[in-house]
């Protein structure tokens, strides 16, 4: 599988054009596409490191990948499920590892709190059916947090110890559940989530530029965070996940205090993230190093619909509860004909779509407008990375769709 020079040049032109207007376009992006054999089909960076920056965006630029972290946490948890260390459906185990979950209450529409009736399992945490939400995606939770508010990126475990929005197992809501899955992993293994990932996921793949504690070198190559105003213009803004970027890396106590967020904590070079996507395409084994991260049956399970009872979960509209962080979203991934939607273990399943992807494709995103997909049937995966808030930026979504469509068109030739 490869792309010819003409297709490569065309893709570069699309990306370069998207980054031409530094005032109201995309300030900078990196796009990487990989095949099942681990070969990089395409990799290109365009624009600047951030609005107002003179530094070019390059393939070595480091991005905060936000919720693209969730898939990595899922891989790590499923390694432990294979080993019998974690159990997907044992609420007693999950709540003994995370006793904080036992006393959670369920926030009612009128603001009152109801006792929790069911235990929370690891599967619920990985599928967003435990009842957790995010304050920036949910008005009820946002209202509950007044007057102080909640910052899910503060690095404080207290800021993810939120009331539930429904009884465990009785609904779907995107939220901090996978942060709690990461905490369960840490307590089961005695390792920080970052240390576990480095040892059991990144090292076997030869990955060096992915971490929850960015090195000095990674900090120096970090992309800037940008904000798009309602009129479409861009300006610089402070980074959302500051703690790992400002600590003294030589101070072990400071490093130890950084919360390892399984839901949003990773900083990465996009080409390295795609090495993990290639493992998923190749049924759990790295096509380059031969390292086996997961069994094929485990990857099959991750790619299977875990929530058939909620076929329209992504059609629950998501409000802009914090407009500086997200735009309103009417539907997560619209597909003609409104087929039943599915969710695997940490990512969305799509029933095809306009780009040419197969019906078994999985995908997800990161808050700062990063979007990845992995299509096992066609043996192709990729990621489009930017650092723009609020989420669901129309120009980035448009670029993602155009790039993906061009990839499938080229592969079909």
mmCIF file of C-alpha atoms in Angstrom:
data_model
loop_
_atom_site.group_PDB
_atom_site.id
_atom_site.type_symbol
_atom_site.label_atom_id
_atom_site.label_comp_id
_atom_site.label_asym_id
_atom_site.label_seq_id
_atom_site.Cartn_x
_atom_site.Cartn_y
_atom_site.Cartn_z
ATOM 1 C CA UNK A 1 0.000 0.000 0.000
ATOM 2 C CA UNK A 2 1.404 3.397 -0.995
ATOM 3 C CA UNK A 3 0.420 6.788 -2.383
ATOM 4 C CA UNK A 4 1.921 8.035 -5.622
ATOM 5 C CA UNK A 5 3.722 11.367 -5.950
ATOM 6 C CA UNK A 6 0.710 13.083 -7.496
ATOM 7 C CA UNK A 7 -1.586 12.114 -4.612
ATOM 8 C CA UNK A 8 1.076 13.091 -2.077
ATOM 9 C CA UNK A 9 1.473 16.499 -3.698
ATOM 10 C CA UNK A 10 -2.307 17.009 -3.819
ATOM 11 C CA UNK A 11 -2.676 16.202 -0.123
ATOM 12 C CA UNK A 12 0.145 18.613 0.750
ATOM 13 C CA UNK A 13 -1.595 21.338 -1.272
ATOM 14 C CA UNK A 14 -4.877 20.801 0.605
ATOM 15 C CA UNK A 15 -3.114 21.070 3.974
ATOM 16 C CA UNK A 16 -0.948 24.041 2.962
ATOM 17 C CA UNK A 17 -4.015 25.912 1.708
ATOM 18 C CA UNK A 18 -5.873 25.260 4.984
ATOM 19 C CA UNK A 19 -3.036 27.004 6.825
ATOM 20 C CA UNK A 20 -2.551 29.957 4.439
ATOM 21 C CA UNK A 21 -4.765 32.383 6.334
ATOM 22 C CA UNK A 22 -3.030 32.861 9.670
ATOM 23 C CA UNK A 23 -5.769 35.155 10.974
ATOM 24 C CA UNK A 24 -8.839 32.991 10.458
ATOM 25 C CA UNK A 25 -7.734 29.679 8.921
ATOM 26 C CA UNK A 26 -5.854 26.891 10.704
ATOM 27 C CA UNK A 27 -2.641 28.276 12.246
ATOM 28 C CA UNK A 28 -0.742 25.004 11.891
ATOM 29 C CA UNK A 29 -1.345 21.292 11.577
ATOM 30 C CA UNK A 30 0.336 17.924 11.240
ATOM 31 C CA UNK A 31 -1.376 15.130 9.313
ATOM 32 C CA UNK A 32 -0.102 11.530 9.376
ATOM 33 C CA UNK A 33 -1.535 8.427 7.674
ATOM 34 C CA UNK A 34 -0.247 4.900 8.278
ATOM 35 C CA UNK A 35 -0.889 1.456 6.827
ATOM 36 C CA UNK A 36 -1.393 -1.945 8.444
ATOM 37 C CA UNK A 37 2.234 -2.848 7.669
ATOM 38 C CA UNK A 38 3.410 0.107 9.735
ATOM 39 C CA UNK A 39 4.582 2.026 6.678
ATOM 40 C CA UNK A 40 3.887 5.732 6.784
ATOM 41 C CA UNK A 41 1.688 6.469 3.786
ATOM 42 C CA UNK A 42 1.745 10.211 4.348
ATOM 43 C CA UNK A 43 3.129 12.766 6.811
ATOM 44 C CA UNK A 44 3.023 16.527 6.368
ATOM 45 C CA UNK A 45 3.093 19.636 8.535
ATOM 46 C CA UNK A 46 2.010 23.120 7.471
ATOM 47 C CA UNK A 47 1.581 26.568 8.936
ATOM 48 C CA UNK A 48 3.103 27.837 12.167
ATOM 49 C CA UNK A 49 3.492 26.440 15.679
ATOM 50 C CA UNK A 50 0.737 28.834 16.712
ATOM 51 C CA UNK A 51 -0.989 32.035 15.750
ATOM 52 C CA UNK A 52 1.497 34.890 15.984
ATOM 53 C CA UNK A 53 4.465 32.514 15.935
ATOM 54 C CA UNK A 54 7.203 32.757 13.336
ATOM 55 C CA UNK A 55 8.289 29.134 13.924
ATOM 56 C CA UNK A 56 7.081 26.647 11.317
ATOM 57 C CA UNK A 57 5.004 23.643 12.279
ATOM 58 C CA UNK A 58 7.143 20.554 11.656
ATOM 59 C CA UNK A 59 6.769 16.787 11.975
ATOM 60 C CA UNK A 60 8.785 17.032 15.205
ATOM 61 C CA UNK A 61 6.281 19.423 16.809
ATOM 62 C CA UNK A 62 4.679 18.089 19.993
ATOM 63 C CA UNK A 63 0.912 18.256 20.494
ATOM 64 C CA UNK A 64 -1.234 17.879 23.578
ATOM 65 C CA UNK A 65 -3.453 15.105 22.232
ATOM 66 C CA UNK A 66 -6.143 15.466 24.924
ATOM 67 C CA UNK A 67 -8.809 12.747 24.581
ATOM 68 C CA UNK A 68 -6.791 10.870 21.956
ATOM 69 C CA UNK A 69 -5.121 9.657 25.189
ATOM 70 C CA UNK A 70 -8.193 7.545 25.949
ATOM 71 C CA UNK A 71 -7.382 4.903 23.341
ATOM 72 C CA UNK A 72 -3.890 4.468 24.855
ATOM 73 C CA UNK A 73 -5.377 3.997 28.330
ATOM 74 C CA UNK A 74 -7.769 1.447 26.849
ATOM 75 C CA UNK A 75 -4.881 -0.534 25.332
ATOM 76 C CA UNK A 76 -3.105 -0.509 28.708
ATOM 77 C CA UNK A 77 -6.210 -1.611 30.629
ATOM 78 C CA UNK A 78 -6.920 -4.394 28.152
ATOM 79 C CA UNK A 79 -3.367 -5.710 28.549
ATOM 80 C CA UNK A 80 -4.147 -6.127 32.246
ATOM 81 C CA UNK A 81 -7.532 -7.712 31.467
ATOM 82 C CA UNK A 82 -5.687 -10.293 29.339
ATOM 83 C CA UNK A 83 -3.404 -11.017 32.284
ATOM 84 C CA UNK A 84 -6.305 -11.349 34.711
ATOM 85 C CA UNK A 85 -5.105 -8.393 36.788
ATOM 86 C CA UNK A 86 -8.115 -6.240 35.896
ATOM 87 C CA UNK A 87 -11.637 -7.495 35.224
ATOM 88 C CA UNK A 88 -14.058 -5.754 32.882
ATOM 89 C CA UNK A 89 -17.267 -6.636 34.726
ATOM 90 C CA UNK A 90 -16.290 -6.903 38.391
ATOM 91 C CA UNK A 91 -17.706 -3.839 40.131
ATOM 92 C CA UNK A 92 -16.390 -5.040 43.481
ATOM 93 C CA UNK A 93 -12.822 -5.068 42.121
ATOM 94 C CA UNK A 94 -13.128 -1.661 40.447
ATOM 95 C CA UNK A 95 -14.636 -0.021 43.521
ATOM 96 C CA UNK A 96 -12.105 -1.645 45.856
ATOM 97 C CA UNK A 97 -9.280 -0.205 43.708
ATOM 98 C CA UNK A 98 -11.131 3.136 43.557
ATOM 99 C CA UNK A 99 -13.115 3.401 46.813
ATOM 100 C CA UNK A 100 -13.936 7.008 45.877
ATOM 101 C CA UNK A 101 -16.483 5.548 43.441
ATOM 102 C CA UNK A 102 -18.493 3.857 46.177
ATOM 103 C CA UNK A 103 -19.870 7.045 47.700
ATOM 104 C CA UNK A 104 -20.720 8.913 44.496
ATOM 105 C CA UNK A 105 -24.249 10.296 44.207
ATOM 106 C CA UNK A 106 -26.400 10.778 41.101
ATOM 107 C CA UNK A 107 -27.219 14.380 40.215
ATOM 108 C CA UNK A 108 -30.896 14.807 39.376
ATOM 109 C CA UNK A 109 -32.332 17.350 36.899
ATOM 110 C CA UNK A 110 -33.646 19.417 39.836
ATOM 111 C CA UNK A 111 -30.162 19.593 41.391
ATOM 112 C CA UNK A 112 -30.844 17.064 44.145
ATOM 113 C CA UNK A 113 -28.551 14.086 44.717
ATOM 114 C CA UNK A 114 -29.740 10.460 44.679
ATOM 115 C CA UNK A 115 -27.995 7.423 46.108
ATOM 116 C CA UNK A 116 -26.098 5.239 43.620
ATOM 117 C CA UNK A 117 -27.897 1.904 43.082
ATOM 118 C CA UNK A 118 -25.320 -0.066 41.051
ATOM 119 C CA UNK A 119 -21.601 -0.701 41.268
ATOM 120 C CA UNK A 120 -19.287 0.747 38.632
ATOM 121 C CA UNK A 121 -17.303 -1.654 36.452
ATOM 122 C CA UNK A 122 -14.200 -1.126 34.334
ATOM 123 C CA UNK A 123 -16.280 -1.762 31.211
ATOM 124 C CA UNK A 124 -18.595 1.089 32.233
ATOM 125 C CA UNK A 125 -15.610 3.391 32.699
ATOM 126 C CA UNK A 126 -14.205 2.506 29.260
ATOM 127 C CA UNK A 127 -17.581 2.909 27.516
ATOM 128 C CA UNK A 128 -18.827 6.108 29.219
ATOM 129 C CA UNK A 129 -21.788 4.316 30.761
ATOM 130 C CA UNK A 130 -20.774 4.770 34.420
ATOM 131 C CA UNK A 131 -22.577 8.128 34.640
ATOM 132 C CA UNK A 132 -19.634 10.548 34.600
ATOM 133 C CA UNK A 133 -19.662 13.690 32.471
ATOM 134 C CA UNK A 134 -17.551 16.752 31.744
ATOM 135 C CA UNK A 135 -18.622 20.157 33.034
ATOM 136 C CA UNK A 136 -17.833 21.748 29.655
ATOM 137 C CA UNK A 137 -20.170 19.331 27.835
ATOM 138 C CA UNK A 138 -23.051 19.250 30.339
ATOM 139 C CA UNK A 139 -25.109 22.182 31.626
ATOM 140 C CA UNK A 140 -26.465 20.292 34.649
ATOM 141 C CA UNK A 141 -22.967 19.391 35.829
ATOM 142 C CA UNK A 142 -21.723 22.886 35.058
ATOM 143 C CA UNK A 143 -24.566 24.378 37.117
ATOM 144 C CA UNK A 144 -23.815 21.996 40.001
ATOM 145 C CA UNK A 145 -20.198 23.211 40.070
ATOM 146 C CA UNK A 146 -21.093 26.884 40.704
ATOM 147 C CA UNK A 147 -19.839 29.184 42.117
ATOM 148 C CA UNK A 148 -16.264 27.848 42.160
ATOM 149 C CA UNK A 149 -16.577 25.729 39.019
ATOM 150 C CA UNK A 150 -14.562 22.655 38.080
ATOM 151 C CA UNK A 151 -11.399 22.380 35.989
ATOM 152 C CA UNK A 152 -10.986 18.814 34.786
ATOM 153 C CA UNK A 153 -7.446 19.700 33.641
ATOM 154 C CA UNK A 154 -6.251 21.082 36.985
ATOM 155 C CA UNK A 155 -4.336 17.926 37.895
ATOM 156 C CA UNK A 156 -6.393 17.508 41.090
ATOM 157 C CA UNK A 157 -8.199 14.201 41.571
ATOM 158 C CA UNK A 158 -10.926 16.199 43.329
ATOM 159 C CA UNK A 159 -11.822 17.778 39.979
ATOM 160 C CA UNK A 160 -12.730 14.422 38.477
ATOM 161 C CA UNK A 161 -14.583 13.223 41.592
ATOM 162 C CA UNK A 162 -17.885 14.447 40.199
ATOM 163 C CA UNK A 163 -21.461 13.359 40.814
ATOM 164 C CA UNK A 164 -22.906 10.962 38.249
ATOM 165 C CA UNK A 165 -25.514 12.093 35.715
ATOM 166 C CA UNK A 166 -27.443 8.797 35.752
ATOM 167 C CA UNK A 167 -27.354 5.460 37.533
ATOM 168 C CA UNK A 168 -24.333 3.360 36.447
ATOM 169 C CA UNK A 169 -25.087 1.379 33.284
ATOM 170 C CA UNK A 170 -28.337 3.219 32.516
ATOM 171 C CA UNK A 171 -27.126 5.783 29.969
ATOM 172 C CA UNK A 172 -24.229 7.135 27.932
ATOM 173 C CA UNK A 173 -22.435 10.403 28.620
ATOM 174 C CA UNK A 174 -18.942 11.382 27.576
ATOM 175 C CA UNK A 175 -16.861 12.205 30.626
ATOM 176 C CA UNK A 176 -14.034 11.449 33.059
ATOM 177 C CA UNK A 177 -14.659 7.698 33.342
ATOM 178 C CA UNK A 178 -11.421 6.767 31.557
ATOM 179 C CA UNK A 179 -9.484 8.928 34.032
ATOM 180 C CA UNK A 180 -10.835 6.581 36.700
ATOM 181 C CA UNK A 181 -9.860 3.551 34.593
ATOM 182 C CA UNK A 182 -6.312 4.934 34.619
ATOM 183 C CA UNK A 183 -6.426 5.328 38.391
ATOM 184 C CA UNK A 184 -7.590 1.713 38.741
ATOM 185 C CA UNK A 185 -4.638 0.630 36.571
ATOM 186 C CA UNK A 186 -2.191 2.580 38.733
ATOM 187 C CA UNK A 187 -3.476 1.053 41.942
ATOM 188 C CA UNK A 188 -3.521 -2.463 40.496
ATOM 189 C CA UNK A 189 0.059 -2.243 39.197
ATOM 190 C CA UNK A 190 1.786 0.118 41.626
ATOM 191 C CA UNK A 191 3.036 2.156 38.648
ATOM 192 C CA UNK A 192 2.000 5.606 37.493
ATOM 193 C CA UNK A 193 -0.050 5.434 34.320
ATOM 194 C CA UNK A 194 2.720 7.213 32.428
ATOM 195 C CA UNK A 195 5.357 4.754 33.658
ATOM 196 C CA UNK A 196 3.104 1.826 32.744
ATOM 197 C CA UNK A 197 2.541 3.170 29.229
ATOM 198 C CA UNK A 198 6.243 3.880 28.710
ATOM 199 C CA UNK A 199 7.216 0.350 29.743
ATOM 200 C CA UNK A 200 4.409 -1.705 28.211
ATOM 201 C CA UNK A 201 3.179 0.266 25.201
ATOM 202 C CA UNK A 202 5.682 2.890 24.042
ATOM 203 C CA UNK A 203 9.029 1.126 24.601
ATOM 204 C CA UNK A 204 8.029 -2.033 22.671
ATOM 205 C CA UNK A 205 7.101 0.197 19.708
ATOM 206 C CA UNK A 206 10.252 2.302 19.824
ATOM 207 C CA UNK A 207 8.283 5.417 20.817
ATOM 208 C CA UNK A 208 10.262 8.206 22.495
ATOM 209 C CA UNK A 209 8.192 11.364 22.034
ATOM 210 C CA UNK A 210 4.976 10.457 23.864
ATOM 211 C CA UNK A 211 4.584 11.190 27.560
ATOM 212 C CA UNK A 212 2.423 12.645 30.302
ATOM 213 C CA UNK A 213 5.588 14.342 31.597
ATOM 214 C CA UNK A 214 7.091 16.046 28.520
ATOM 215 C CA UNK A 215 10.898 16.142 28.505
ATOM 216 C CA UNK A 216 12.846 19.380 28.057
ATOM 217 C CA UNK A 217 13.179 18.542 24.359
ATOM 218 C CA UNK A 218 9.425 17.950 23.996
ATOM 219 C CA UNK A 219 8.647 21.228 25.760
ATOM 220 C CA UNK A 220 10.892 23.109 23.348
ATOM 221 C CA UNK A 221 8.950 21.666 20.395
ATOM 222 C CA UNK A 222 5.459 22.167 21.839
ATOM 223 C CA UNK A 223 2.757 23.635 19.596
ATOM 224 C CA UNK A 224 1.058 26.740 20.939
ATOM 225 C CA UNK A 225 -2.587 26.756 22.023
ATOM 226 C CA UNK A 226 -4.958 28.897 19.950
ATOM 227 C CA UNK A 227 -8.494 30.204 20.431
ATOM 228 C CA UNK A 228 -10.949 30.910 17.643
ATOM 229 C CA UNK A 229 -13.246 33.838 18.451
ATOM 230 C CA UNK A 230 -16.917 33.770 17.421
ATOM 231 C CA UNK A 231 -16.040 35.982 14.426
ATOM 232 C CA UNK A 232 -13.628 33.290 13.216
ATOM 233 C CA UNK A 233 -10.372 35.062 14.018
ATOM 234 C CA UNK A 234 -7.542 33.414 15.945
ATOM 235 C CA UNK A 235 -5.613 34.501 18.996
ATOM 236 C CA UNK A 236 -3.135 32.840 21.311
ATOM 237 C CA UNK A 237 -4.340 31.434 24.625
ATOM 238 C CA UNK A 238 -2.805 29.757 27.676
ATOM 239 C CA UNK A 239 -2.342 26.010 27.600
ATOM 240 C CA UNK A 240 -5.140 24.003 29.172
ATOM 241 C CA UNK A 241 -2.936 21.282 30.717
ATOM 242 C CA UNK A 242 -0.258 23.452 32.322
ATOM 243 C CA UNK A 243 1.045 21.406 35.263
ATOM 244 C CA UNK A 244 3.227 18.926 33.303
ATOM 245 C CA UNK A 245 4.679 21.829 31.293
ATOM 246 C CA UNK A 246 5.839 23.980 34.212
ATOM 247 C CA UNK A 247 7.118 21.541 36.837
ATOM 248 C CA UNK A 248 10.826 21.111 37.584
ATOM 249 C CA UNK A 249 11.646 17.851 35.808
ATOM 250 C CA UNK A 250 14.620 17.272 38.110
ATOM 251 C CA UNK A 251 12.395 17.454 41.189
ATOM 252 C CA UNK A 252 11.008 13.929 41.699
ATOM 253 C CA UNK A 253 8.466 15.132 44.254
ATOM 254 C CA UNK A 254 7.042 17.670 41.793
ATOM 255 C CA UNK A 255 6.876 15.074 39.023
ATOM 256 C CA UNK A 256 5.161 12.622 41.367
ATOM 257 C CA UNK A 257 2.447 15.178 42.161
ATOM 258 C CA UNK A 258 1.347 15.464 38.511
ATOM 259 C CA UNK A 259 -1.948 13.662 37.977
ATOM 260 C CA UNK A 260 -1.590 11.138 35.158
ATOM 261 C CA UNK A 261 -4.845 11.689 33.277
ATOM 262 C CA UNK A 262 -5.946 8.567 31.442
ATOM 263 C CA UNK A 263 -8.542 10.682 29.689
ATOM 264 C CA UNK A 264 -6.429 13.574 28.457
ATOM 265 C CA UNK A 265 -2.840 13.544 29.738
ATOM 266 C CA UNK A 266 -0.591 12.632 26.801
ATOM 267 C CA UNK A 267 1.701 14.910 24.777
ATOM 268 C CA UNK A 268 2.879 13.338 21.534
ATOM 269 C CA UNK A 269 4.523 13.571 18.158
ATOM 270 C CA UNK A 270 1.763 12.542 15.730
ATOM 271 C CA UNK A 271 3.946 10.055 13.829
ATOM 272 C CA UNK A 272 4.497 8.166 17.089
ATOM 273 C CA UNK A 273 0.789 8.054 17.895
ATOM 274 C CA UNK A 274 0.271 6.446 14.495
ATOM 275 C CA UNK A 275 2.597 3.621 15.533
ATOM 276 C CA UNK A 276 -0.067 2.607 18.059
ATOM 277 C CA UNK A 277 -2.805 2.947 15.433
ATOM 278 C CA UNK A 278 -0.786 0.563 13.215
ATOM 279 C CA UNK A 279 -0.818 -1.980 16.071
ATOM 280 C CA UNK A 280 -4.625 -1.820 16.144
ATOM 281 C CA UNK A 281 -4.754 -2.271 12.363
ATOM 282 C CA UNK A 282 -2.427 -5.277 12.704
ATOM 283 C CA UNK A 283 -4.564 -7.091 15.312
ATOM 284 C CA UNK A 284 -2.484 -6.102 18.351
ATOM 285 C CA UNK A 285 1.027 -6.773 17.061
ATOM 286 C CA UNK A 286 3.493 -4.089 16.002
ATOM 287 C CA UNK A 287 4.181 -4.631 12.288
ATOM 288 C CA UNK A 288 7.618 -3.054 12.687
ATOM 289 C CA UNK A 289 9.085 -4.566 15.858
ATOM 290 C CA UNK A 290 6.944 -7.713 16.088
ATOM 291 C CA UNK A 291 6.057 -6.800 19.691
ATOM 292 C CA UNK A 292 2.653 -8.152 20.661
ATOM 293 C CA UNK A 293 0.745 -5.603 22.743
ATOM 294 C CA UNK A 294 -2.628 -7.345 22.615
ATOM 295 C CA UNK A 295 -4.172 -10.573 21.356
ATOM 296 C CA UNK A 296 -6.275 -10.360 18.205
ATOM 297 C CA UNK A 297 -9.362 -11.391 20.203
ATOM 298 C CA UNK A 298 -8.780 -8.448 22.532
ATOM 299 C CA UNK A 299 -8.580 -5.991 19.639
ATOM 300 C CA UNK A 300 -11.741 -7.593 18.220
ATOM 301 C CA UNK A 301 -13.455 -6.918 21.543
ATOM 302 C CA UNK A 302 -12.250 -3.316 21.609
ATOM 303 C CA UNK A 303 -13.676 -2.828 18.098
ATOM 304 C CA UNK A 304 -17.042 -4.429 18.915
ATOM 305 C CA UNK A 305 -20.112 -2.454 19.954
ATOM 306 C CA UNK A 306 -20.348 -2.459 23.738
ATOM 307 C CA UNK A 307 -23.584 -0.446 23.977
ATOM 308 C CA UNK A 308 -26.173 -1.830 21.503
ATOM 309 C CA UNK A 309 -28.907 -0.669 23.893
ATOM 310 C CA UNK A 310 -27.990 2.963 23.146
ATOM 311 C CA UNK A 311 -28.069 3.081 19.311
ATOM 312 C CA UNK A 312 -28.464 6.864 19.231
ATOM 313 C CA UNK A 313 -25.995 7.859 21.971
ATOM 314 C CA UNK A 314 -24.067 10.237 19.694
ATOM 315 C CA UNK A 315 -27.258 11.999 18.642
ATOM 316 C CA UNK A 316 -27.688 13.443 22.119
ATOM 317 C CA UNK A 317 -26.793 17.036 21.372
ATOM 318 C CA UNK A 318 -23.832 18.386 23.340
ATOM 319 C CA UNK A 319 -24.161 21.990 24.533
ATOM 320 C CA UNK A 320 -21.405 24.575 24.741
ATOM 321 C CA UNK A 321 -21.558 24.555 28.538
ATOM 322 C CA UNK A 322 -18.168 26.322 28.500
ATOM 323 C CA UNK A 323 -18.033 28.184 25.160
ATOM 324 C CA UNK A 324 -14.294 28.832 25.477
ATOM 325 C CA UNK A 325 -13.737 25.053 25.374
ATOM 326 C CA UNK A 326 -16.381 23.723 22.982
ATOM 327 C CA UNK A 327 -18.832 24.676 20.289
ATOM 328 C CA UNK A 328 -22.318 23.145 20.500
ATOM 329 C CA UNK A 329 -22.483 19.729 18.794
ATOM 330 C CA UNK A 330 -25.786 18.502 17.360
ATOM 331 C CA UNK A 331 -24.463 15.023 16.519
ATOM 332 C CA UNK A 332 -21.034 13.471 17.093
ATOM 333 C CA UNK A 333 -20.613 11.787 13.679
ATOM 334 C CA UNK A 334 -23.552 12.221 11.310
ATOM 335 C CA UNK A 335 -24.044 9.456 8.730
ATOM 336 C CA UNK A 336 -26.717 9.460 6.018
ATOM 337 C CA UNK A 337 -29.727 7.366 6.936
ATOM 338 C CA UNK A 338 -29.017 7.600 10.686
ATOM 339 C CA UNK A 339 -27.867 3.968 11.169
ATOM 340 C CA UNK A 340 -27.446 2.604 14.715
ATOM 341 C CA UNK A 341 -24.348 4.013 16.410
ATOM 342 C CA UNK A 342 -21.797 1.986 18.341
ATOM 343 C CA UNK A 343 -19.095 2.495 20.954
ATOM 344 C CA UNK A 344 -16.161 0.139 21.462
ATOM 345 C CA UNK A 345 -13.729 0.085 24.371
ATOM 346 C CA UNK A 346 -12.718 3.797 24.425
ATOM 347 C CA UNK A 347 -13.710 4.922 20.917
ATOM 348 C CA UNK A 348 -16.661 5.386 18.573
ATOM 349 C CA UNK A 349 -17.613 2.879 15.876
ATOM 350 C CA UNK A 350 -18.918 4.373 12.649
ATOM 351 C CA UNK A 351 -21.227 2.797 10.106
ATOM 352 C CA UNK A 352 -19.392 4.037 7.055
ATOM 353 C CA UNK A 353 -19.796 7.666 6.087
ATOM 354 C CA UNK A 354 -19.109 9.976 3.178
ATOM 355 C CA UNK A 355 -15.319 9.542 3.090
ATOM 356 C CA UNK A 356 -15.130 5.892 2.020
ATOM 357 C CA UNK A 357 -14.212 4.331 5.359
ATOM 358 C CA UNK A 358 -15.513 0.831 6.088
ATOM 359 C CA UNK A 359 -18.420 0.229 8.460
ATOM 360 C CA UNK A 360 -16.102 -1.203 11.121
ATOM 361 C CA UNK A 361 -13.959 1.912 11.363
ATOM 362 C CA UNK A 362 -13.290 3.431 14.767
ATOM 363 C CA UNK A 363 -12.379 7.009 15.534
ATOM 364 C CA UNK A 364 -12.194 9.641 18.217
ATOM 365 C CA UNK A 365 -10.927 13.132 18.876
ATOM 366 C CA UNK A 366 -9.098 15.463 21.239
ATOM 367 C CA UNK A 367 -10.532 18.663 22.716
ATOM 368 C CA UNK A 368 -7.986 20.926 20.982
ATOM 369 C CA UNK A 369 -9.302 19.692 17.606
ATOM 370 C CA UNK A 370 -7.341 16.538 16.903
ATOM 371 C CA UNK A 371 -9.102 13.725 15.022
ATOM 372 C CA UNK A 372 -7.968 10.133 14.387
ATOM 373 C CA UNK A 373 -9.455 7.098 12.680
ATOM 374 C CA UNK A 374 -8.493 3.427 12.263
ATOM 375 C CA UNK A 375 -10.017 1.215 9.579
ATOM 376 C CA UNK A 376 -8.933 -2.434 10.041
ATOM 377 C CA UNK A 377 -10.852 -3.667 6.990
ATOM 378 C CA UNK A 378 -8.994 -1.297 4.646
ATOM 379 C CA UNK A 379 -5.754 -1.374 6.650
ATOM 380 C CA UNK A 380 -5.413 2.388 7.033
ATOM 381 C CA UNK A 381 -5.395 4.851 9.933
ATOM 382 C CA UNK A 382 -4.495 8.472 10.417
ATOM 383 C CA UNK A 383 -4.609 11.582 12.554
ATOM 384 C CA UNK A 384 -5.121 15.301 11.942
ATOM 385 C CA UNK A 385 -3.593 17.401 14.724
ATOM 386 C CA UNK A 386 -4.180 21.033 15.626
ATOM 387 C CA UNK A 387 -4.213 23.017 18.879
ATOM 388 C CA UNK A 388 -7.338 25.128 18.526
ATOM 389 C CA UNK A 389 -10.117 25.756 21.027
ATOM 390 C CA UNK A 390 -13.087 25.583 21.191
ATOM 391 C CA UNK A 391 -13.702 21.970 20.196
ATOM 392 C CA UNK A 392 -15.566 20.978 16.998
ATOM 393 C CA UNK A 393 -13.852 23.623 14.880
ATOM 394 C CA UNK A 394 -15.572 23.587 11.477
ATOM 395 C CA UNK A 395 -12.378 24.264 9.541
ATOM 396 C CA UNK A 396 -10.467 21.408 11.171
ATOM 397 C CA UNK A 397 -13.383 18.981 10.789
ATOM 398 C CA UNK A 398 -13.577 19.984 7.132
ATOM 399 C CA UNK A 399 -9.862 19.325 6.662
ATOM 400 C CA UNK A 400 -10.133 15.918 8.371
ATOM 401 C CA UNK A 401 -13.023 14.884 6.131
ATOM 402 C CA UNK A 402 -11.285 16.103 2.971
ATOM 403 C CA UNK A 403 -8.000 14.350 3.796
ATOM 404 C CA UNK A 404 -9.730 11.103 4.690
ATOM 405 C CA UNK A 405 -11.825 11.156 1.494
ATOM 406 C CA UNK A 406 -8.733 11.779 -0.638
ATOM 407 C CA UNK A 407 -6.899 8.882 1.030
ATOM 408 C CA UNK A 408 -9.706 6.436 0.272
ATOM 409 C CA UNK A 409 -10.041 7.728 -3.274
ATOM 410 C CA UNK A 410 -6.310 7.133 -3.822
ATOM 411 C CA UNK A 411 -6.401 3.649 -2.264
ATOM 412 C CA UNK A 412 -9.312 2.652 -4.498
ATOM 413 C CA UNK A 413 -7.341 3.436 -7.675
#
